[in-house]
Each structure stands twice: as structure tokens, then as C-alpha cells.
């Protein structure tokens, strides 16, 4: 049990000893001599214990404290108790750190703990393998000095860590890495890196396959369609199955042709890796053409079409791709709005961005469909979509085109009230908002 030193007890002891010494000194008539001898003895006793303490702490380095007298024993025990507590805490901390490191080592991903200024605090073995870090040699080094890719530097600078980043491994150009940064602890970051080389290869194989199949299908389809268009259903003997089959065959080959065309468009957009957009796109002129096409398409349904276009708003980008995006959104509004609806199309400058909006007062789309609309072949109503001649690829194309133009499709829809599809092209692509020099430098994926 720990007994705390009490001031009163200590004082009582000192008073008692010095009182007794004074008393005996008085009896023998040598008060000063006795007090001097007592003080010297007291001093020697104190120094003896200070020496014992110093020896224990700095020379012996033993765990157990030396044997002391009186209050000194209590001080030795106190230090011994604190040391044991510290040791236990350090051990617990070591176990915790070991447990974290074992866990991080067992992960199938490379893990790097970084400080606020991007210097390396710790990394696991996989990080040494994938990213080429050397532990403990690279401790304290800035990670952007070791992963020397412009994209990675930009990633750290912009700190848009919601999205992972794909970079080439510094150890080998054939290894593709996906980096994800997340805040960790107090003013620290955790960089998680995984090898996505195989995933990328598979994705490439899939893309190549779709592109090749679509390409191979084109010629036979064109031949079939050509013959069917030349052969009139009336030119064949009456009452044969031919009269029924001919228009269906023609319609289906046209659908297939549209599908192949869209698949090829999608493959082309996906395959185009990095583009430096320098081509000026006269969007107002493009929208005038789209308006004329929309009027033709609208003959049957007689919607009220309104186009509000900023005639001076031009951008830089890929002309054909942008045309495809604008046209898809307008065509969809016409296709999916019941006859006599109202459709408004607008192209306006807003906060230095170029904003395109298509709103309709059609049936609208349920929320659970909205987030899946840009998936390939996703349709709200499969049977109806087939009748409208849709391929289910239109919005997937729009999404890819926009991502290449550093933008994204926004969809607001309320069932029974209508839908609004919109996107904003960033200021660096809008003519008249940036210096040409800066714009020419702009690159997108
Ligand atoms: P599709 O070729 O079938 O039109 P899209 O990718 O262009 O394919 O569109 C996907 C689906 O989104 C459509 O099948 C349709 O159900 C829905 N959709 C697209 N635009 C609208 C709209 N303006 N109003 C209601 N539904 C729409």
C-alpha cells in the first residue's frame, strides 16, 4: 500500500529530533555542539540517499529500487511505481503499433502513412514492392518526390480525394496502380495503392472485343440493309409471308445498324485516351442544325419546342462527340415525352461555364432508375424503349463524352412532372473566359 508523505509528520519528526537534541545539549551544557553534530549527521543521511538514488537511476539500471530509510524509501518506491507504469504503457503501445503494422502488412494493398506535408511516416512491404519505397531509408521523404507523376502531383494539390487516381508504377511502366488517399488520425493521411494492371488489361480486352465485333458486323449489316431497301415488299408475289416480313426485317436491320454505330461511337470515345482540345466548336450553329432535326422528329408528337441559345457561346472540344451528346439529350426528350408536351432547350453562360439544359414535362423517371440511366443498355421500360427504337447506349455515350470534356451529366426528374438533363462545360473550355495560351495547355483524360 502506498503511504503519502505528510508535511505535518515530517515537521513533527524534525521538531522532535531537534527538540530532543536541544534538550540533551542543554543538560550537558553543549546545545550548539549537539545541534551541529545532529545537522551534520542529517546532511550525511540525505546525501547518502541522494547518492543511492543517483546510482540506481544512472549506473545500476536495475528494476528494483535500493533499500532506503524513512521517507527516502517512500520516494524510491514512488519512482519504482512510476517506472513500472511507464513500462506497462510503452508495452501496450508497442503491442498496439505491432498489431496495426501486422494488420497493414496482411492487407492485399500497399499502405503508406503520410504526414500533413506528404512526408512518409511508415509503409508496408507491398508499398516497397509496388511503389518502390525503401523502408526505413525513405522515412521522412516526401511521397511526391518518389512518385514523380504529374497526375499524382495534381492529385495532392487539388486534394479531390473522393475519387481514386490511376498512375503508372514508378517501378515498372507495365504496372498500373490505383491510389486512394484518405484522412487518417490527427493531421495524417493514409495512401492506399492497389495493382489494377490485370483489371485494366481485362477492360481493354472487353473494349477491343466490343469494338472488333461491332466493326465486323458493319459490313454484313450494310449489305443486308442495302438489299432490303432495294427490294420492295410490293415487288414480290402477293399473299406470301414476304409482305409481312419485309418491313419488319428492314426495321430490325436499321435498329441493328444504329446499335452497331453507337457501339462503335462508344468504343471510339473510350479508346481516345488523352486529347488536347484545340478545335473550336460553334455550338450555336450546331444547335441550330439539331433544332431542325428535332422539328422533323417532332412532326408526329407535336411537342412545343423552345430553343434558347446564347449565339456567342462557343467552346473548344471534340465537335462530333459534343454533337452526339447534345443530339442524344434532345432526341430523348422528344422520344420519351408523351405527344403534345413541352420541351425547352437552353445553352447559356453561367459563372464562366457553358451550361446546356434540356427540360421536358414528360412522365419523369423514378429515383432508383435515375442513377442507373447512364449504364450501357439500361432502360426504364425495356419493352417501350424497344418500340421507340432506342439502343440503351445514348446516355452512356453522353456520359463518356462529358467526362472527356471534364464535365458530368446531371439528371433531375420527378415522376409525373418531367425531367431535366443538364451539364456544364468548365471555364477552361469556354471561349472568351480564358487566355488562349492557358486554354491550349488544358488537357483532359
Ligand atoms: P435509349 O437509346 O433507349 O433512348 P438512352 O441511354 O438514351 O437509351 O436512355 C436510357 C433510358 O433513359 C431510356 O430508355 C429512357 O427510359 C430513359 N430516358 C432518357 N431520357 C429520358 C427523358 N427525357 N424522359 C424520360 N425518360 C428518359
PDB file of C-alpha atoms and ligand atoms in Angstrom, residues 262 328 332-333 335-337 360 364-365 373 378-381 385 388 390-396 419 421, ligand 1:
ATOM      1  CA  UNK A 262     -23.493   3.580 -81.297  1.00  0.00           C
ATOM      2  CA  UNK A 328     -28.932  12.443 -77.752  1.00  0.00           C
ATOM      3  CA  UNK A 332     -34.555  11.514 -75.815  1.00  0.00           C
ATOM      4  CA  UNK A 333     -36.756  14.376 -74.606  1.00  0.00           C
ATOM      5  CA  UNK A 335     -38.955  10.334 -77.699  1.00  0.00           C
ATOM      6  CA  UNK A 336     -39.884   9.924 -74.040  1.00  0.00           C
ATOM      7  CA  UNK A 337     -42.372  12.787 -73.662  1.00  0.00           C
ATOM      8  CA  UNK A 360     -39.399  18.237 -70.639  1.00  0.00           C
ATOM      9  CA  UNK A 364     -40.387  11.651 -65.461  1.00  0.00           C
ATOM     10  CA  UNK A 365     -38.161   8.870 -64.151  1.00  0.00           C
ATOM     11  CA  UNK A 373     -29.554   5.645 -66.654  1.00  0.00           C
ATOM     12  CA  UNK A 378     -30.098   0.369 -69.211  1.00  0.00           C
ATOM     13  CA  UNK A 379     -33.657   1.361 -69.955  1.00  0.00           C
ATOM     14  CA  UNK A 380     -36.501   2.275 -67.628  1.00  0.00           C
ATOM     15  CA  UNK A 381     -39.040   0.317 -69.621  1.00  0.00           C
ATOM     16  CA  UNK A 385     -37.753   1.566 -75.273  1.00  0.00           C
ATOM     17  CA  UNK A 388     -39.054   3.897 -79.571  1.00  0.00           C
ATOM     18  CA  UNK A 390     -33.659   3.202 -78.637  1.00  0.00           C
ATOM     19  CA  UNK A 391     -30.455   1.230 -78.158  1.00  0.00           C
ATOM     20  CA  UNK A 392     -29.893   1.999 -74.477  1.00  0.00           C
ATOM     21  CA  UNK A 393     -26.470   3.416 -75.308  1.00  0.00           C
ATOM     22  CA  UNK A 394     -27.344   7.089 -75.800  1.00  0.00           C
ATOM     23  CA  UNK A 395     -26.799   8.295 -72.238  1.00  0.00           C
ATOM     24  CA  UNK A 396     -23.705   6.083 -71.833  1.00  0.00           C
ATOM     25  CA  UNK A 419     -37.119  15.577 -66.393  1.00  0.00           C
ATOM     26  CA  UNK A 421     -30.898  16.736 -68.224  1.00  0.00           C
TER      27      UNK A 421
HETATM   28  P1  LIG B   1     -32.244   4.811 -75.477  1.00  0.00           P
HETATM   29  O1  LIG B   1     -31.442   4.589 -76.691  1.00  0.00           O
HETATM   30  O2  LIG B   1     -33.042   3.635 -75.028  1.00  0.00           O
HETATM   31  O3  LIG B   1     -33.019   6.075 -75.510  1.00  0.00           O
HETATM   32  P2  LIG B   1     -30.616   6.164 -73.558  1.00  0.00           P
HETATM   33  O4  LIG B   1     -29.354   5.741 -72.927  1.00  0.00           O
HETATM   34  O5  LIG B   1     -30.592   7.387 -74.392  1.00  0.00           O
HETATM   35  O6  LIG B   1     -31.142   4.928 -74.339  1.00  0.00           O
HETATM   36  O7  LIG B   1     -31.681   6.360 -72.404  1.00  0.00           O
HETATM   37  C1  LIG B   1     -31.801   5.376 -71.390  1.00  0.00           C
HETATM   38  C2  LIG B   1     -33.185   5.383 -70.816  1.00  0.00           C
HETATM   39  O8  LIG B   1     -33.406   6.601 -70.093  1.00  0.00           O
HETATM   40  C3  LIG B   1     -34.292   5.364 -71.845  1.00  0.00           C
HETATM   41  O9  LIG B   1     -34.565   4.037 -72.203  1.00  0.00           O
HETATM   42  C4  LIG B   1     -35.434   6.009 -71.123  1.00  0.00           C
HETATM   43  O10 LIG B   1     -36.138   5.039 -70.375  1.00  0.00           O
HETATM   44  C5  LIG B   1     -34.760   6.956 -70.151  1.00  0.00           C
HETATM   45  N1  LIG B   1     -34.837   8.370 -70.589  1.00  0.00           N
HETATM   46  C6  LIG B   1     -33.871   9.052 -71.252  1.00  0.00           C
HETATM   47  N2  LIG B   1     -34.261  10.331 -71.459  1.00  0.00           N
HETATM   48  C7  LIG B   1     -35.471  10.453 -70.902  1.00  0.00           C
HETATM   49  C8  LIG B   1     -36.413  11.544 -70.779  1.00  0.00           C
HETATM   50  N3  LIG B   1     -36.158  12.749 -71.287  1.00  0.00           N
HETATM   51  N4  LIG B   1     -37.570  11.288 -70.121  1.00  0.00           N
HETATM   52  C9  LIG B   1     -37.835  10.081 -69.604  1.00  0.00           C
HETATM   53  N5  LIG B   1     -37.000   9.023 -69.689  1.00  0.00           N
HETATM   54  C10 LIG B   1     -35.842   9.196 -70.328  1.00  0.00           C
END
